[in-house]
XYZ file of C-alpha atoms in Angstrom:
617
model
C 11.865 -69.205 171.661
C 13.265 -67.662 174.701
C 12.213 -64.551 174.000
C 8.585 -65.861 173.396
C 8.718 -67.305 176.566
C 9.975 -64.322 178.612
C 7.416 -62.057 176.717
C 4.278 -65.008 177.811
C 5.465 -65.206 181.209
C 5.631 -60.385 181.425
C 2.362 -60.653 180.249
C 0.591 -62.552 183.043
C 3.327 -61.447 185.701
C 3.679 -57.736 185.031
C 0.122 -55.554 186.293
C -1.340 -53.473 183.673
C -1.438 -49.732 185.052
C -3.966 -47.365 183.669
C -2.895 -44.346 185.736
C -0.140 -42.306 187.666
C 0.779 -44.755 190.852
C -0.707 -43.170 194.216
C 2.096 -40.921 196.086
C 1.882 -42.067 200.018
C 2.911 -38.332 201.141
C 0.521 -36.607 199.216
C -2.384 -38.992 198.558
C -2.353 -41.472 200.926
C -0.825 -39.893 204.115
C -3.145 -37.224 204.505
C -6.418 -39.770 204.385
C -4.968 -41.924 207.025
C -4.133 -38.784 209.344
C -7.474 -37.303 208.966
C -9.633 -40.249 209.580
C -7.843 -42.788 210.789
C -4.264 -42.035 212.867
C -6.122 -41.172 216.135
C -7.529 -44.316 217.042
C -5.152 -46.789 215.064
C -1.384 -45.517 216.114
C 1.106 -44.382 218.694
C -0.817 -46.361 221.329
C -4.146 -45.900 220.685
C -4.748 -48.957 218.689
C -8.510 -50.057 219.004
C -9.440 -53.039 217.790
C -5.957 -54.518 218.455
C -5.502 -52.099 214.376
C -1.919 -50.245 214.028
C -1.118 -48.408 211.219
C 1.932 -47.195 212.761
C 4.241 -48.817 210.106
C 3.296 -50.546 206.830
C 4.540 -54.135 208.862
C 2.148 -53.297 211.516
C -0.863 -52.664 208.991
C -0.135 -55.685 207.207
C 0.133 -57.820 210.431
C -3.194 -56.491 210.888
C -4.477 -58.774 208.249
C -6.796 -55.913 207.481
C -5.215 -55.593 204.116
C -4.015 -57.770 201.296
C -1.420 -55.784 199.283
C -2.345 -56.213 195.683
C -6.262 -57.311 196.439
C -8.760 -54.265 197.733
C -11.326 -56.367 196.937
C -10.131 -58.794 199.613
C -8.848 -56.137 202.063
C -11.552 -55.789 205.020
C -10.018 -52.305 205.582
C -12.294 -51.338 202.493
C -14.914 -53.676 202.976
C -15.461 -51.481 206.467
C -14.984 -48.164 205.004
C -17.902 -48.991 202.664
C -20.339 -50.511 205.072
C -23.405 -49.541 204.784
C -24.485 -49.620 208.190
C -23.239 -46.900 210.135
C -22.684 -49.100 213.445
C -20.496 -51.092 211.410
C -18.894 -48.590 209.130
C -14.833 -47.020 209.678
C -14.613 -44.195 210.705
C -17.371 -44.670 213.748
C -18.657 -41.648 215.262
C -17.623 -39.141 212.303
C -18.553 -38.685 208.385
C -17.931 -41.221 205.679
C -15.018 -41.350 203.856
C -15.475 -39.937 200.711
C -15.935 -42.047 197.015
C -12.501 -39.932 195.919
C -10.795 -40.953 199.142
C -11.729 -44.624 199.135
C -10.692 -44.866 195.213
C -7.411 -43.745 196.669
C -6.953 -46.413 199.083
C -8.252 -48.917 196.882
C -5.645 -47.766 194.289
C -2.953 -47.484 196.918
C -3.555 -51.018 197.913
C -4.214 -52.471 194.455
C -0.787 -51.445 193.624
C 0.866 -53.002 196.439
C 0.508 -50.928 199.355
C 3.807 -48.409 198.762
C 5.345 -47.027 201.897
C 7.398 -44.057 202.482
C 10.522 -45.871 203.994
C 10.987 -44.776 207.678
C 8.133 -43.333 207.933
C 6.032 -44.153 211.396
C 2.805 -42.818 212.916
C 4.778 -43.917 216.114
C 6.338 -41.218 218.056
C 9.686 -40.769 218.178
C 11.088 -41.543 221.948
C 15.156 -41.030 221.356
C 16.643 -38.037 219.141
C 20.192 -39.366 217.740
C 23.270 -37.054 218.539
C 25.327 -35.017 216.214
C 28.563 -34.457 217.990
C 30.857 -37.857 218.005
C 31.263 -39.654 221.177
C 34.045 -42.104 222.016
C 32.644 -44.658 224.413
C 33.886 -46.127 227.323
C 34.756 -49.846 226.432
C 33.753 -52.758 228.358
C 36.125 -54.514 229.951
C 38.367 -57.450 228.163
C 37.260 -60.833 229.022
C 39.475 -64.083 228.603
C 40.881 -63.706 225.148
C 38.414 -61.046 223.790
C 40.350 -57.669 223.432
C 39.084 -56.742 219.749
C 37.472 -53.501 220.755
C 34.537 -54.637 218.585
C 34.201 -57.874 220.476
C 34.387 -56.020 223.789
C 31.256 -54.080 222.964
C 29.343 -56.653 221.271
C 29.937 -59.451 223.943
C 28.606 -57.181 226.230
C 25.194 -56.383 224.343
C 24.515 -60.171 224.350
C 25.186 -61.039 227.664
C 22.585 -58.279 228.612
C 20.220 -59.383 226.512
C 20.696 -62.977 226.966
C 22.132 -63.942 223.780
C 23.987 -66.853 222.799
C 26.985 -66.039 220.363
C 26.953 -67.795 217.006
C 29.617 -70.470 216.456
C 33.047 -69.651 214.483
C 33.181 -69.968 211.261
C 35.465 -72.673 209.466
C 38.338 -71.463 207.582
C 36.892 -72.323 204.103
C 34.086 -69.779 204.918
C 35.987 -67.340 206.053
C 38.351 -67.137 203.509
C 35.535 -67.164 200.944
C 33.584 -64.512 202.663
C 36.419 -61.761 203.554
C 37.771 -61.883 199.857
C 33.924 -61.489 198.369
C 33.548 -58.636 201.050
C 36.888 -56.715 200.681
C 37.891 -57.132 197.079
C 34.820 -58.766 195.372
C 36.773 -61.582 194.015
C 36.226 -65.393 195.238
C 39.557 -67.185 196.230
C 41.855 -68.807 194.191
C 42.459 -72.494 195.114
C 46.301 -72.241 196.324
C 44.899 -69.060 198.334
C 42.342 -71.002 200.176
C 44.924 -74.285 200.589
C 47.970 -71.517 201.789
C 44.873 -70.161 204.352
C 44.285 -73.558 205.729
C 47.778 -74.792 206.131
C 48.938 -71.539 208.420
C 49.110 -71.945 211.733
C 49.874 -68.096 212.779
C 47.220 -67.831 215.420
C 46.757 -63.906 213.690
C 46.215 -65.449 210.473
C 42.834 -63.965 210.113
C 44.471 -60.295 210.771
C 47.525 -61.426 208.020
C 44.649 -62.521 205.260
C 42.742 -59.494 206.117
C 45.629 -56.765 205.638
C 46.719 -58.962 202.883
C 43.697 -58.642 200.937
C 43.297 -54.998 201.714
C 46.826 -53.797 200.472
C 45.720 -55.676 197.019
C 44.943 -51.873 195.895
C 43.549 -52.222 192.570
C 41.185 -55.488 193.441
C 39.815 -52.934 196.282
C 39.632 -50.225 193.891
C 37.946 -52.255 191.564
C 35.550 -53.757 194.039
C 34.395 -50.810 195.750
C 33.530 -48.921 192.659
C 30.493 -50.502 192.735
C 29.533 -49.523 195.927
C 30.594 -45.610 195.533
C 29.214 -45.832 192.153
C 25.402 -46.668 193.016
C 26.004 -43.790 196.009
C 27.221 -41.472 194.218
C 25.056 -42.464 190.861
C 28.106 -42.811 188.673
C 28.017 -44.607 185.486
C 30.422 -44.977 182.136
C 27.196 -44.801 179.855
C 23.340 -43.654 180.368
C 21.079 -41.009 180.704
C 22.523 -37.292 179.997
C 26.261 -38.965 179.462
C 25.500 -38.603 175.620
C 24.062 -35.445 175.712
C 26.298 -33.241 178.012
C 23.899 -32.855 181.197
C 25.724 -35.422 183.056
C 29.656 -35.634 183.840
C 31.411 -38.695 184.843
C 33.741 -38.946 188.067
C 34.819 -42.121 187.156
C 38.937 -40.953 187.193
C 39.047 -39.156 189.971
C 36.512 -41.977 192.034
C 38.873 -44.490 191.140
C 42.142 -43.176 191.645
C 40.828 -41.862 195.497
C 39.900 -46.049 195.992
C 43.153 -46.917 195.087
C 45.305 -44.439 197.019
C 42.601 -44.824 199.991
C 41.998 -41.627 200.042
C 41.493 -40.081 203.789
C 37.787 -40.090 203.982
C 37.123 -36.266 205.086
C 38.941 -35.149 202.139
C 37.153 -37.747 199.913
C 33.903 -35.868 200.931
C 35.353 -32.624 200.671
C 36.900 -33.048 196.857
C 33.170 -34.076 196.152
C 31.414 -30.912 197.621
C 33.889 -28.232 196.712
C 35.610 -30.256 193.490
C 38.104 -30.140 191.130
C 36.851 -30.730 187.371
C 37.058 -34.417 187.816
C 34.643 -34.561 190.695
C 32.651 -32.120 190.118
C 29.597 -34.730 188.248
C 28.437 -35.844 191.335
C 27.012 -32.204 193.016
C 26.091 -31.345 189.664
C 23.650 -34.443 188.942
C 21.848 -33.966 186.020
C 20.388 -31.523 183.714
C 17.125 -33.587 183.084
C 16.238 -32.761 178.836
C 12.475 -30.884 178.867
C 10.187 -29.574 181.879
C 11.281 -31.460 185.112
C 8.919 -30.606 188.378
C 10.870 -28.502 191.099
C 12.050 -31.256 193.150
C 14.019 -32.325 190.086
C 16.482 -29.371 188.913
C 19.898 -29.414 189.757
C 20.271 -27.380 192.659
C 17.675 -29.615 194.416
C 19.288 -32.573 193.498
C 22.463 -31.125 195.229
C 20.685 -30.973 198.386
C 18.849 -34.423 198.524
C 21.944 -36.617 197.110
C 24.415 -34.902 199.789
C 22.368 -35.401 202.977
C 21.561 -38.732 201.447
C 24.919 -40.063 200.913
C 26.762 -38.314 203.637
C 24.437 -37.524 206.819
C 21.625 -40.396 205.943
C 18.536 -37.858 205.706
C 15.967 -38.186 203.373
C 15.250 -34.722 201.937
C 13.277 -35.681 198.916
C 9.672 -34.784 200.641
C 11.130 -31.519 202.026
C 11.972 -30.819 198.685
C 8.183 -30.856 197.836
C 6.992 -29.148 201.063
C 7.743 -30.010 204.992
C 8.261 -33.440 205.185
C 5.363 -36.078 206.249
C 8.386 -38.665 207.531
C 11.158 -36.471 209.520
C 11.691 -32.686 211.063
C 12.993 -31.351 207.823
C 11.756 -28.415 206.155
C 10.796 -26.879 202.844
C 13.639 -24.239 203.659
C 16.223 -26.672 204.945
C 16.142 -28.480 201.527
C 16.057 -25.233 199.518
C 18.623 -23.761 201.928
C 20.994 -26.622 201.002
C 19.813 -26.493 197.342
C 21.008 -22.617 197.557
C 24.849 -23.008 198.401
C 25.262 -24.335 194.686
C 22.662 -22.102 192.874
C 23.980 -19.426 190.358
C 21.483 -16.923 190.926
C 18.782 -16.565 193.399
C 16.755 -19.450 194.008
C 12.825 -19.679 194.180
C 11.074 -22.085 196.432
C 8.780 -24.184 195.310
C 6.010 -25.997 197.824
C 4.312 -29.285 195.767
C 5.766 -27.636 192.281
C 4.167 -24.285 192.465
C 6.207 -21.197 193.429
C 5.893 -20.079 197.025
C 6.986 -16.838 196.511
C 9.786 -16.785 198.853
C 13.376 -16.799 198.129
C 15.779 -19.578 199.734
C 18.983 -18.492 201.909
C 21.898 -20.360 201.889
C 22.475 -22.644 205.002
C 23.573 -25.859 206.290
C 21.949 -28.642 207.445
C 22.784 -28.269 211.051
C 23.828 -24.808 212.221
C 25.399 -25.449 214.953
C 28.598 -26.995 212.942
C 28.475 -23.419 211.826
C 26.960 -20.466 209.006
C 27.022 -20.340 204.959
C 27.500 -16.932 204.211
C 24.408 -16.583 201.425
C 26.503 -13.204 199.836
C 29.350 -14.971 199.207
C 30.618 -16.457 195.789
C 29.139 -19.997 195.137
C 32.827 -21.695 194.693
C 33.068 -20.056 198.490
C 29.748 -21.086 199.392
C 30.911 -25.178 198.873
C 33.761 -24.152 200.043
C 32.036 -23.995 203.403
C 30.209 -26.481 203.069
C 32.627 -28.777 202.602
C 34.551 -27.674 205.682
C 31.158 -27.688 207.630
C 30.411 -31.645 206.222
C 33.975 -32.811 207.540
C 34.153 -29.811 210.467
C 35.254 -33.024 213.617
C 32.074 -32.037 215.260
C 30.176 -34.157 213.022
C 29.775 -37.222 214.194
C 26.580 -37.806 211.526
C 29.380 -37.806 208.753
C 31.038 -40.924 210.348
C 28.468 -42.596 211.881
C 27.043 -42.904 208.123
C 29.809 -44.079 206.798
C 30.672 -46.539 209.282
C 26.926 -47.765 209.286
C 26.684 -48.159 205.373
C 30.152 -50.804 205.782
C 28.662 -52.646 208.716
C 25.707 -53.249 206.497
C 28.034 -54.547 203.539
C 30.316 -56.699 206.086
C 26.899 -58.155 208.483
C 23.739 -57.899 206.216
C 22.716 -55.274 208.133
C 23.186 -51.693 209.634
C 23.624 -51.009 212.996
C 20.683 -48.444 211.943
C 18.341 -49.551 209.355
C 17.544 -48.379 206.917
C 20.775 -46.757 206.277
C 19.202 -43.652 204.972
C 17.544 -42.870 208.128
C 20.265 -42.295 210.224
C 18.140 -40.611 213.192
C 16.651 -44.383 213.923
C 18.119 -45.540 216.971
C 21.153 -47.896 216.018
C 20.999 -51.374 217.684
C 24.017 -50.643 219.884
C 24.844 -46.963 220.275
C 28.372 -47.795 221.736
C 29.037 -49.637 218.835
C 28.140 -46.994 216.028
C 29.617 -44.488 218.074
C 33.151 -46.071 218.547
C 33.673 -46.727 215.127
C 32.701 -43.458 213.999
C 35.301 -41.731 216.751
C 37.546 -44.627 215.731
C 36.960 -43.505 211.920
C 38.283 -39.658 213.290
C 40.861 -40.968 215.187
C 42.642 -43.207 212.703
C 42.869 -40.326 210.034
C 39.598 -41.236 208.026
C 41.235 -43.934 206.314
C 38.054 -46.699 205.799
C 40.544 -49.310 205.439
C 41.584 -49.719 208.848
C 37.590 -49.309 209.645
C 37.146 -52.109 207.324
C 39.958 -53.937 208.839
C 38.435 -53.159 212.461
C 35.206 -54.720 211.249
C 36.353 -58.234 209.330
C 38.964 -58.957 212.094
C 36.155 -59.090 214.801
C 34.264 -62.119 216.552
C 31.264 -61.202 214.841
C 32.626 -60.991 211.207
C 34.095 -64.713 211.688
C 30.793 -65.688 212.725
C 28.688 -68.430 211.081
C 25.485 -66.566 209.773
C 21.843 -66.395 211.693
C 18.498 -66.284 210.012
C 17.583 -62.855 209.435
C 15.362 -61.159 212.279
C 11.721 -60.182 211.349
C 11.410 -57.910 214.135
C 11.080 -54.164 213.205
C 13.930 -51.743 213.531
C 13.309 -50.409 217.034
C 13.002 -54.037 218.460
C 15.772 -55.663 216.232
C 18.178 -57.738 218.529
C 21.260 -58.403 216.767
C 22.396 -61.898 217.220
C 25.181 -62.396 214.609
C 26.160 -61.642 211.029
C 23.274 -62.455 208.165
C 23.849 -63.976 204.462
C 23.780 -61.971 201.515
C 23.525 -62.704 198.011
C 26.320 -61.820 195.572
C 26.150 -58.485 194.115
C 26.116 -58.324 190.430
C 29.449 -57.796 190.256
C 30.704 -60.247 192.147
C 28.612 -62.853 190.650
C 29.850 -61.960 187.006
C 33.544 -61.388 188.151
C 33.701 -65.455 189.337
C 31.731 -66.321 186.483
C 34.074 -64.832 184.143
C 37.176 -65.800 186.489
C 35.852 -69.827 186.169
C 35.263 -69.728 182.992
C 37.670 -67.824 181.308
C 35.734 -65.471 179.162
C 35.685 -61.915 180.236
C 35.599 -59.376 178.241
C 39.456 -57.702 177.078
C 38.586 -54.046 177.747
C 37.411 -51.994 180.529
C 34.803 -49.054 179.411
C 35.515 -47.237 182.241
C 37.896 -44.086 181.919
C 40.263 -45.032 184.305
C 43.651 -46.659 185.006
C 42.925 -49.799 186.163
C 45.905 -51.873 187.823
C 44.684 -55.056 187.778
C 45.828 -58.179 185.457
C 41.781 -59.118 184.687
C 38.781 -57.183 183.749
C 36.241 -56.519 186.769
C 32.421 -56.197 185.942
C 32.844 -53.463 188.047
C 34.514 -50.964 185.269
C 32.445 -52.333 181.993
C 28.766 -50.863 181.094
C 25.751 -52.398 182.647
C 24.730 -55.554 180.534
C 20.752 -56.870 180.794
C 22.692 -59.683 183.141
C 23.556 -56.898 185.369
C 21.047 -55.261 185.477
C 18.720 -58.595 186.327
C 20.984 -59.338 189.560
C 20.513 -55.562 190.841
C 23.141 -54.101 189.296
C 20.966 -49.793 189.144
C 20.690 -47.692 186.361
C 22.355 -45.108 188.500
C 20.315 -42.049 188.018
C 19.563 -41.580 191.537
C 21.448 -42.602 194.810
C 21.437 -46.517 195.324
C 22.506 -47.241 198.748
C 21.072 -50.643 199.192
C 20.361 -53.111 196.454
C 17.508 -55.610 196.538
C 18.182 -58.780 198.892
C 15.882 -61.229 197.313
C 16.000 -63.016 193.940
C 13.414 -61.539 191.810
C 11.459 -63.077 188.744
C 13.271 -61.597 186.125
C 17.009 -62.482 187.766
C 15.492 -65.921 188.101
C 14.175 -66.065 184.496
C 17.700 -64.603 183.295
C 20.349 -67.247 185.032
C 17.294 -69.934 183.869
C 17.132 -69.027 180.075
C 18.647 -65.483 179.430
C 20.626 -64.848 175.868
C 23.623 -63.968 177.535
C 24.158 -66.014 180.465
C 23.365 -69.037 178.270
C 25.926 -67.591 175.732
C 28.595 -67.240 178.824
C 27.888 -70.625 179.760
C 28.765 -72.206 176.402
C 32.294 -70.136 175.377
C 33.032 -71.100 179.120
C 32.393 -74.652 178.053
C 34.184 -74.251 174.707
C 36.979 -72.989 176.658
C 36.950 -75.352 179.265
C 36.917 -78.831 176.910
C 40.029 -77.171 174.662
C 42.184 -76.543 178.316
C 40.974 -78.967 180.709
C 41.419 -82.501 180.786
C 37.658 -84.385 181.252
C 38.575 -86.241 184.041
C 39.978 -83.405 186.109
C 37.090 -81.102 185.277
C 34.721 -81.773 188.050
C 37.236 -81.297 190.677
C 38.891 -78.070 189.362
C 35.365 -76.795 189.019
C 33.827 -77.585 192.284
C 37.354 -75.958 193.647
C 37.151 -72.792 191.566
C 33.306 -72.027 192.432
C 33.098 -73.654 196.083
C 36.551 -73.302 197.197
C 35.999 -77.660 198.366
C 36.118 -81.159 196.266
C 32.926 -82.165 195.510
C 31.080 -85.177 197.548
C 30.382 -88.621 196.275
C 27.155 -88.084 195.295
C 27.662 -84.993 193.603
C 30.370 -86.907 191.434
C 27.914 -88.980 191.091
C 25.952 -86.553 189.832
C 28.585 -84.159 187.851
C 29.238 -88.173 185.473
C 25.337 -88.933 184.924
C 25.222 -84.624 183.876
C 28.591 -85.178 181.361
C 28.110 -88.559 180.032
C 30.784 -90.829 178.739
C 32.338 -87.802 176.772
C 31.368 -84.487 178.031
C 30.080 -82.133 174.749
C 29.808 -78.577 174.783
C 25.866 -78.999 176.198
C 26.889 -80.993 179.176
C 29.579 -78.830 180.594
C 27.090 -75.838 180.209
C 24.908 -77.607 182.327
C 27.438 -78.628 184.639
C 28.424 -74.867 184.505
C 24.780 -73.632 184.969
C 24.397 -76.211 188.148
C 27.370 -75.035 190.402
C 26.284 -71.336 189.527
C 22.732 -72.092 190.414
C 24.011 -73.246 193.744
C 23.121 -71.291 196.661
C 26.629 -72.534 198.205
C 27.532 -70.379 195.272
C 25.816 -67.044 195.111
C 25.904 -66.734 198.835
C 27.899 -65.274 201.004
C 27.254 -66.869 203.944
């Protein structure tokens, strides 16, 4: 019956597509520059019309994404009366091009991320700088509070409130081992009164080595597209780092020779610069040696190079030959390039990224080629390599980057000083992303209560405290599990996992998973959806095996647990309080007289459904 259902409701949810989706860079992008850009962006707006960013076209309300029909951006491209008619003054748009922009709308109005019509005004630095810190006022001496005190009384902005210790506790063990706490932890929490307490729980939780491990696999995982099971595992074009990722979590691993064992690696880490040998004809942009260049800048400088791996890039500076100069440091044998999939007839030479960190000499050996790149990646004159790094673990601590999006890392961050004293901080402390982690959760900001998420587009973004985030896949499954008591008795990944439970974290992706965001892993994740979608809301409503989970939890709970202590232990477990009179209230009309198997899997489904329970707020 379930599946019925699910299969009614894909039907009518799910659009029918008849044809390849439109590409923005090569469809779309060159329409709107030819007949549109120079009177709708980077000032020149008439009409009060920007199509400088895909927010500012919507805002417009000259376009409903999904609807053409109902967009008045086609309905004046297709006026018949020239007076009337878009472009004025020059030729109609062609029958080809508006199909294109119908389509491109039709199908939700796709948008190269980052990419702006607006011209850039501020070019973002390469070498690390150390700032000069504001001075310490009253009590605030946490470098990070020094700065960010600062940036709001410029801009006039009044600090969010502490949080309580309940929500602090809950929030810095979701962030820095993935796990929620256990009831003595939150009760031993409370009851200090060390005035560093916050530091102590924080250091505490961080030396737990294989609940960090554990936790951040996820994370390095979707970055570095790592799985235990999947596409090209089975048939040899795909090698697993799992061993060597975990074992560099739980030793914490200096971060600078993290990077390097992935760009010049052993045989364990070697699966991540080799990506994957795709089975039958793949376009250019696709083969190995490409995918060496785009998943490197990605994960390590935050530059998209997948359009300059096509041809010169529509939404940054980068070139055809910077991508295919990366791609060639790894290459076997002399490398082609290839502009929009056809051969260009022009060999690609070895070279970094940047050249001033230094050359790639294209005659030598390829194990001496990443070789030097490696050294050139960490070479201390790199401050993109930090500032990355640091930006990507605000984003996870806060809700969001100091730069957004956190693959575009030439957008000017929010506070400059900020990103650039924890990447010289980073340096300076010996790589180790602990103490950066520790830096960042023992700050004012961390222990403050969340705001509502700002609307305002990345160049005008004010920060004004720390947002909430929904729990990760992982983290969701872990406490259900934990709660419940029925996690599975294996890991599947191939590593040598310290810790006394199972973590969702080192077991194949299950359709659960995969509904709360969990990625399939075959390219670099670095951000996972923030809002609930349909299907994760259909799957924690009906799906197989959450409903499944739900009842062994409740055949569990009814054999160990006494009925009348069963609320309480609950509500403690998943919300780390004692529930309120009316939900008591509640929790005895939900079990009845004598609680069944059906009634505590309600009660179960109810505090998970919670969003005092999937957020961390």
């Amino acid at each position: 019956m379930r599946r019925a259902a699910l299969l009614y409701v894909a039907c009518f949810v799910s659009p029918v597509v008849f044809a390849e989706p439109v590409d923005f860079a090569h469809d779309v992008l060159p329409i709107l520059k030819a007949h549109c850009a120079k009177c709708h962006t980077d000032g020149e707006y008439k009409g009060s019309f920007s199509l400088d960013t895909r927010e500012a076209l919507l805002a417009s309300e000259a376009v409903t994404a999904g609807n053409s029909g109902d967009s008045l951006l086609v309905q004046l491209l297709t006026e018949e009366d020239p007076a009337d008619r878009m472009p004025q003054k020059a030729d109609p748009l062609s029958e080809e091009d508006i199909a294109i922009l119908r389509a491109w709308i039709d199908e939700g109005l796709v948008w190269e991320e980052g990419f702006t019509f607006r011209q850039a005004t501020w070019s973002a630095p390469l070498k690390p700088r150390m700032p000069s810190l504001p001075p310490a006022s009253g009590a605030a001496t946490h470098p990070v509070d020094r700065i960010v005190l600062a940036y709001f009384r410029e801009r006039s902005v009044e600090p969010p409130p502490p949080l309580d210790d309940v929500a602090f506790v809950r929030r810095a063990y979701l962030d820095l081992i993935g796990l929620l706490p256990e009831p003595g932890e939150v009760d031993a929490y409370i009851s200090d009164r060390n005035s560093k307490k916050r530091e102590k729980l924080v250091a505490e939780l961080l030396a737990r080595d294989a609940d960090y491990a554990a936790h951040w696999m996820s994370f390095w995982n979707d970055l570095l597209r790592n799985d235990y099971a999947g596409t090209g595992y089975i048939d040899g074009g795909r090698k697993q780092i799992s061993s060597w990722l975990y074992d560099a979590l739980l030793t914490n691993q200096p971060y600078n020779r993290f990077v390097r064992d992935l760009i010049d690696p052993s045989e364990e880490s070697e699966g991540f610069i080799r990506g994957i040998q795709w089975r039958g004809n793949v376009n250019a942009s696709q083969v190995q040696e490409v995918q060496f260049a785009q998943n490197i800048t990605q994960v390590f400088l935050g530059e998209n190079m997948k359009c300059a791996s096509c041809h010169d890039s529509f939404i940054n500076d980068w070139k055809l030959a910077d991508a295919y100069g990366l791609a060639a440091i790894i290459a076997e044998q002399p490398l082609e390039m290839h502009r929009c999939d056809k051969p260009a007839g022009e060999m690609a030479r070895a070279r970094f990224l940047f050249p001033e960190l230094g050359d790639i000499d294209p005659a030598a050996p390829k194990e001496e080629r990443l070789k030097q790149a490696a050294a050139l990646m960490t070479s201390p004159d790199n401050g993109r390599l930090t500032r990355t790094i640091v930006n990507r673990l605000w984003r996870n601590l806060m809700g969001r980057g100091l730069v957004e999006p956190v693959d575009i890392m030439a957008n000017r961050p929010w506070s400059e000083d900020l990103l650039d004293f924890l990447a010289a901080d980073l340096a300076n402390n010996g790589y180790d992303l602990k103490k950066t982690l520790a830096l960042m959760a023992t700050s004012r900001p961390y222990a403050s209560r969340c705001v509502a998420p700002e609307d305002d587009p990345a160049e005008d973004f004010v920060f004004r405290g720390p947002v909430a985030k929904r729990m990760t896949a992982e983290q969701f499954v872990d406490a259900v599990w934990n709660i419940t008591g029925t996690g599975p008795e294996k890991i599947d990944a191939p590593v040598r996992a310290g810790s006394d439970r199972v973590r969702a974290s080192l077991v194949n992706s299950t359709l659960l998973m995969r509904a709360l965001g969990r990625p399939n892993r075959e390219q670099v994740v670095t951000t996972r959806p923030a809002e609930l979608s349909t299907l994760q809301a259909l799957e924690l409503n009906n799906g197989e095996e959450f409903v499944a989970l739900l009842h062994r939890g409740a055949e569990k709970l009814l054999e160990e647990k006494d009925p009348a202590e069963l609320v309480s232990d609950l509500y403690v477990k998943a919300l780390s309080r004692e529930p309120g009179p009316e939900e008591r209230a509640a929790t005895r009309e939900i079990l009845g007289d004598e609680p069944g198997l059906d009634r505590v899997a309600d009660l179960l489904w109810l505090l998970f459904a919670l969003p005092e329970f999937q957020i961390i707020r």
